[in-house]
mmCIF file of C-alpha atoms in Angstrom:
data_model
loop_
_atom_site.group_PDB
_atom_site.id
_atom_site.type_symbol
_atom_site.label_atom_id
_atom_site.label_comp_id
_atom_site.label_asym_id
_atom_site.label_seq_id
_atom_site.Cartn_x
_atom_site.Cartn_y
_atom_site.Cartn_z
ATOM 1 C CA PHE D 1 -175.229 109.138 -97.919
ATOM 2 C CA GLN D 2 -175.608 111.700 -100.678
ATOM 3 C CA GLY D 3 -173.594 114.752 -101.609
ATOM 4 C CA GLY D 4 -169.990 115.793 -101.516
ATOM 5 C CA PHE D 5 -167.664 118.657 -100.826
ATOM 6 C CA ASP D 6 -167.689 120.769 -103.988
ATOM 7 C CA THR D 7 -165.394 123.557 -105.122
ATOM 8 C CA LEU D 8 -165.883 126.468 -107.457
ATOM 9 C CA SER D 9 -162.399 127.276 -108.741
ATOM 10 C CA PHE D 10 -160.955 130.315 -110.471
ATOM 11 C CA SER D 11 -157.626 129.565 -112.137
ATOM 12 C CA LEU D 12 -154.880 131.433 -113.925
ATOM 13 C CA GLY D 13 -151.924 130.008 -115.822
ATOM 14 C CA ALA D 14 -148.941 131.638 -117.457
ATOM 15 C CA THR D 15 -145.902 130.616 -119.464
ATOM 16 C CA LEU D 16 -142.780 131.864 -117.709
ATOM 17 C CA PHE D 17 -140.337 130.511 -120.292
ATOM 18 C CA ASP D 18 -140.877 128.154 -123.217
ATOM 19 C CA PHE D 19 -140.273 125.221 -120.879
ATOM 20 C CA ILE D 20 -141.992 126.397 -117.641
ATOM 21 C CA ASN D 21 -145.683 127.037 -116.917
ATOM 22 C CA LEU D 22 -146.999 128.405 -113.627
ATOM 23 C CA GLY D 23 -150.559 128.138 -112.354
ATOM 24 C CA ILE D 24 -152.653 129.213 -109.413
ATOM 25 C CA SER D 25 -156.250 128.509 -108.439
ATOM 26 C CA ALA D 26 -158.541 129.974 -105.793
ATOM 27 C CA ASN D 27 -161.164 127.512 -104.554
ATOM 28 C CA LEU D 28 -164.493 128.199 -102.842
ATOM 29 C CA TRP D 29 -165.693 125.107 -100.944
ATOM 30 C CA THR D 30 -169.438 124.441 -100.602
ATOM 31 C CA ASN D 31 -172.110 121.767 -100.039
ATOM 32 C CA GLY D 32 -171.715 118.642 -97.941
ATOM 33 C CA TYR D 33 -173.286 115.300 -97.096
ATOM 34 C CA LYS D 34 -176.755 114.230 -96.004
ATOM 35 C CA GLY D 35 -178.006 110.826 -95.115
ATOM 36 C CA ASP D 36 -179.667 108.493 -92.716
ATOM 37 C CA SER D 37 -179.059 104.968 -91.565
ATOM 38 C CA LYS D 38 -181.299 102.470 -89.864
ATOM 39 C CA TYR D 39 -180.432 99.066 -88.578
ATOM 40 C CA ASN D 40 -182.053 96.357 -86.498
ATOM 41 C CA VAL D 41 -180.156 93.592 -84.737
ATOM 42 C CA GLN D 42 -181.727 90.648 -82.952
ATOM 43 C CA LEU D 43 -179.657 88.822 -80.346
ATOM 44 C CA ILE D 44 -180.411 85.508 -78.640
ATOM 45 C CA THR D 45 -178.934 85.321 -75.138
ATOM 46 C CA THR D 46 -177.640 82.146 -73.505
ATOM 47 C CA ASP D 47 -180.954 81.663 -71.678
ATOM 48 C CA GLN D 48 -182.780 81.934 -75.054
ATOM 49 C CA THR D 49 -184.107 85.442 -74.324
ATOM 50 C CA THR D 50 -184.499 87.572 -77.420
ATOM 51 C CA ALA D 51 -182.958 91.034 -77.279
ATOM 52 C CA ASN D 52 -183.500 93.624 -80.008
ATOM 53 C CA LEU D 53 -181.446 96.659 -80.910
ATOM 54 C CA GLN D 54 -182.717 99.355 -83.264
ATOM 55 C CA ASN D 55 -180.894 102.511 -84.254
ATOM 56 C CA ASN D 56 -181.991 105.396 -86.487
ATOM 57 C CA GLU D 57 -179.583 108.185 -87.393
ATOM 58 C CA LYS D 58 -179.797 111.291 -89.560
ATOM 59 C CA ILE D 59 -176.850 113.501 -90.378
ATOM 60 C CA ASP D 60 -176.387 116.710 -92.385
ATOM 61 C CA ILE D 61 -172.915 118.225 -92.817
ATOM 62 C CA SER D 62 -172.275 121.357 -94.869
ATOM 63 C CA VAL D 63 -169.037 123.255 -95.422
ATOM 64 C CA LYS D 64 -167.823 126.677 -96.510
ATOM 65 C CA GLY D 65 -164.229 127.622 -97.040
ATOM 66 C CA PHE D 66 -161.463 128.946 -99.256
ATOM 67 C CA ASN D 67 -158.013 127.751 -100.266
ATOM 68 C CA ILE D 68 -155.343 128.335 -102.875
ATOM 69 C CA ASN D 69 -153.418 125.842 -105.010
ATOM 70 C CA ALA D 70 -150.237 126.635 -106.922
ATOM 71 C CA GLY D 71 -148.425 124.545 -109.481
ATOM 72 C CA ILE D 72 -145.480 124.448 -111.850
ATOM 73 C CA LEU D 73 -145.039 122.402 -115.032
ATOM 74 C CA PHE D 74 -141.663 121.712 -116.642
ATOM 75 C CA HIS D 75 -141.591 120.758 -120.347
ATOM 76 C CA ILE D 76 -138.489 118.544 -120.420
ATOM 77 C CA ASN D 77 -138.956 117.855 -124.147
ATOM 78 C CA ASP D 78 -141.839 117.441 -126.617
ATOM 79 C CA ARG D 79 -142.880 114.139 -125.024
ATOM 80 C CA LEU D 80 -142.029 114.461 -121.298
ATOM 81 C CA LYS D 81 -143.483 116.824 -118.712
ATOM 82 C CA ILE D 82 -142.938 116.949 -114.931
ATOM 83 C CA GLY D 83 -145.159 118.926 -112.587
ATOM 84 C CA ALA D 84 -145.581 119.817 -108.929
ATOM 85 C CA VAL D 85 -148.505 121.251 -106.950
ATOM 86 C CA PHE D 86 -148.917 122.748 -103.492
ATOM 87 C CA LYS D 87 -152.301 123.089 -101.800
ATOM 88 C CA ASN D 88 -152.171 125.278 -98.705
ATOM 89 C CA ASP D 89 -153.546 124.199 -95.342
ATOM 90 C CA PHE D 90 -156.858 125.898 -94.596
ATOM 91 C CA HIS D 91 -159.962 125.944 -92.429
ATOM 92 C CA LEU D 92 -163.425 124.819 -93.502
ATOM 93 C CA ASP D 93 -166.401 126.145 -91.562
ATOM 94 C CA MET D 94 -168.641 123.135 -90.965
ATOM 95 C CA SER D 95 -172.245 122.936 -89.914
ATOM 96 C CA LEU D 96 -173.404 119.645 -88.364
ATOM 97 C CA ASP D 97 -176.989 118.591 -87.743
ATOM 98 C CA TYR D 98 -177.313 115.132 -86.188
ATOM 99 C CA GLU D 99 -180.164 113.103 -84.761
ATOM 100 C CA SER D 100 -180.060 109.614 -83.318
ATOM 101 C CA GLU D 101 -182.521 107.301 -81.610
ATOM 102 C CA TYR D 102 -181.330 104.112 -79.961
ATOM 103 C CA ASP D 103 -183.813 101.495 -78.753
ATOM 104 C CA PHE D 104 -182.850 98.327 -76.878
ATOM 105 C CA TYR D 105 -185.516 95.986 -75.587
ATOM 106 C CA THR D 106 -186.339 92.459 -74.472
ATOM 107 C CA GLU D 107 -189.663 90.943 -73.471
ATOM 108 C CA THR D 108 -189.322 92.463 -69.993
ATOM 109 C CA LEU D 109 -187.063 95.502 -70.459
ATOM 110 C CA GLU D 110 -186.988 98.533 -72.743
ATOM 111 C CA ILE D 111 -184.323 101.226 -72.866
ATOM 112 C CA VAL D 112 -184.810 104.128 -75.259
ATOM 113 C CA ARG D 113 -182.066 106.695 -75.521
ATOM 114 C CA GLU D 114 -182.307 109.680 -77.789
ATOM 115 C CA ASN D 115 -179.353 111.878 -78.551
ATOM 116 C CA GLU D 116 -180.007 114.892 -80.697
ATOM 117 C CA ILE D 117 -177.565 117.565 -81.706
ATOM 118 C CA ASP D 118 -179.678 120.237 -83.331
ATOM 119 C CA HIS D 119 -176.805 122.263 -84.701
ATOM 120 C CA GLN D 120 -173.067 122.646 -84.244
ATOM 121 C CA ASP D 121 -170.681 125.094 -85.836
ATOM 122 C CA LEU D 122 -167.356 123.327 -86.284
ATOM 123 C CA ILE D 123 -164.034 124.062 -87.927
ATOM 124 C CA LEU D 124 -162.206 121.462 -89.989
ATOM 125 C CA GLU D 125 -158.497 122.177 -90.223
ATOM 126 C CA TRP D 126 -157.449 120.724 -93.563
ATOM 127 C CA PRO D 127 -153.727 119.908 -93.888
ATOM 128 C CA ALA D 128 -151.333 121.046 -96.602
ATOM 129 C CA THR D 129 -150.957 118.803 -99.641
ATOM 130 C CA PHE D 130 -148.010 118.343 -101.975
ATOM 131 C CA GLY D 131 -148.044 116.543 -105.305
ATOM 132 C CA LEU D 132 -145.646 115.487 -108.044
ATOM 133 C CA GLY D 133 -146.558 114.189 -111.474
ATOM 134 C CA ILE D 134 -145.041 113.006 -114.696
ATOM 135 C CA ALA D 135 -146.588 112.704 -118.154
ATOM 136 C CA TYR D 136 -145.092 110.921 -121.132
ATOM 137 C CA ASN D 137 -146.481 111.100 -124.671
ATOM 138 C CA PRO D 138 -144.938 108.150 -126.588
ATOM 139 C CA ILE D 139 -147.209 108.601 -129.652
ATOM 140 C CA ASP D 140 -150.037 110.990 -130.447
ATOM 141 C CA PRO D 141 -152.784 110.880 -129.094
ATOM 142 C CA LEU D 142 -151.586 108.562 -126.237
ATOM 143 C CA THR D 143 -150.298 110.108 -122.981
ATOM 144 C CA ILE D 144 -149.237 108.026 -119.983
ATOM 145 C CA SER D 145 -149.208 109.837 -116.664
ATOM 146 C CA MET D 146 -148.603 109.131 -113.000
ATOM 147 C CA ASP D 147 -148.829 111.312 -109.915
ATOM 148 C CA LEU D 148 -148.109 111.057 -106.223
ATOM 149 C CA THR D 149 -149.913 113.181 -103.635
ATOM 150 C CA LYS D 150 -148.899 113.573 -99.995
ATOM 151 C CA THR D 151 -151.563 114.877 -97.600
ATOM 152 C CA TYR D 152 -150.719 115.184 -93.919
ATOM 153 C CA TRP D 153 -154.032 113.710 -92.663
ATOM 154 C CA SER D 154 -152.549 113.272 -89.189
ATOM 155 C CA LYS D 155 -152.657 117.070 -88.896
ATOM 156 C CA SER D 156 -156.422 117.236 -89.555
ATOM 157 C CA ILE D 157 -158.563 118.470 -86.670
ATOM 158 C CA ILE D 158 -162.292 118.994 -86.218
ATOM 159 C CA LYS D 159 -162.567 121.738 -83.609
ATOM 160 C CA ASN D 160 -165.377 122.267 -81.084
ATOM 161 C CA MET D 161 -167.063 118.868 -81.540
ATOM 162 C CA ASP D 162 -169.807 118.333 -78.949
ATOM 163 C CA LEU D 163 -170.706 114.691 -78.426
ATOM 164 C CA PHE D 164 -172.686 113.509 -75.441
ATOM 165 C CA ASP D 165 -172.208 116.814 -73.598
ATOM 166 C CA THR D 166 -168.434 116.771 -74.010
ATOM 167 C CA VAL D 167 -166.830 119.535 -76.091
ATOM 168 C CA GLY D 168 -163.410 118.937 -77.587
ATOM 169 C CA ASP D 169 -161.308 118.572 -80.705
ATOM 170 C CA VAL D 170 -161.151 115.418 -82.844
ATOM 171 C CA TYR D 171 -157.671 114.572 -84.130
ATOM 172 C CA PHE D 172 -157.113 112.205 -87.044
#
């Protein structure tokens, strides 16, 4: 697969006091993933019959959306900084184009099944994210940092997914 979810971000930061910085960013989400996969599998049954399975898939996912991140940075001293970030939960508008061809055959039998989803408009509900970080500068120019991010992936939902003539939501 090729691509990725990209953001164009506009950010603003300000010093509240000598030891506190605040920041906010507005993010426009764009682009997506494209790709195809092909595989062939050959099976030998117990009666030595050869069975073949071929599958070809193409997928194109694109997204559009907007979210806001906010952060705070505490300057504990000249060498130690502690920060926190909040990324709000938001909705991404997704476009899905999918095509699949499945072919199963033996010497006496052939089953071809095509499933094509020309276009679907979906909504991805992205969960809120929280993060904490620490940075320590023992000597110039060396900085050691560590961060922890908590994303509530179990609250992610793809809405209005239509697979095999069944419309529903996909929960993670």
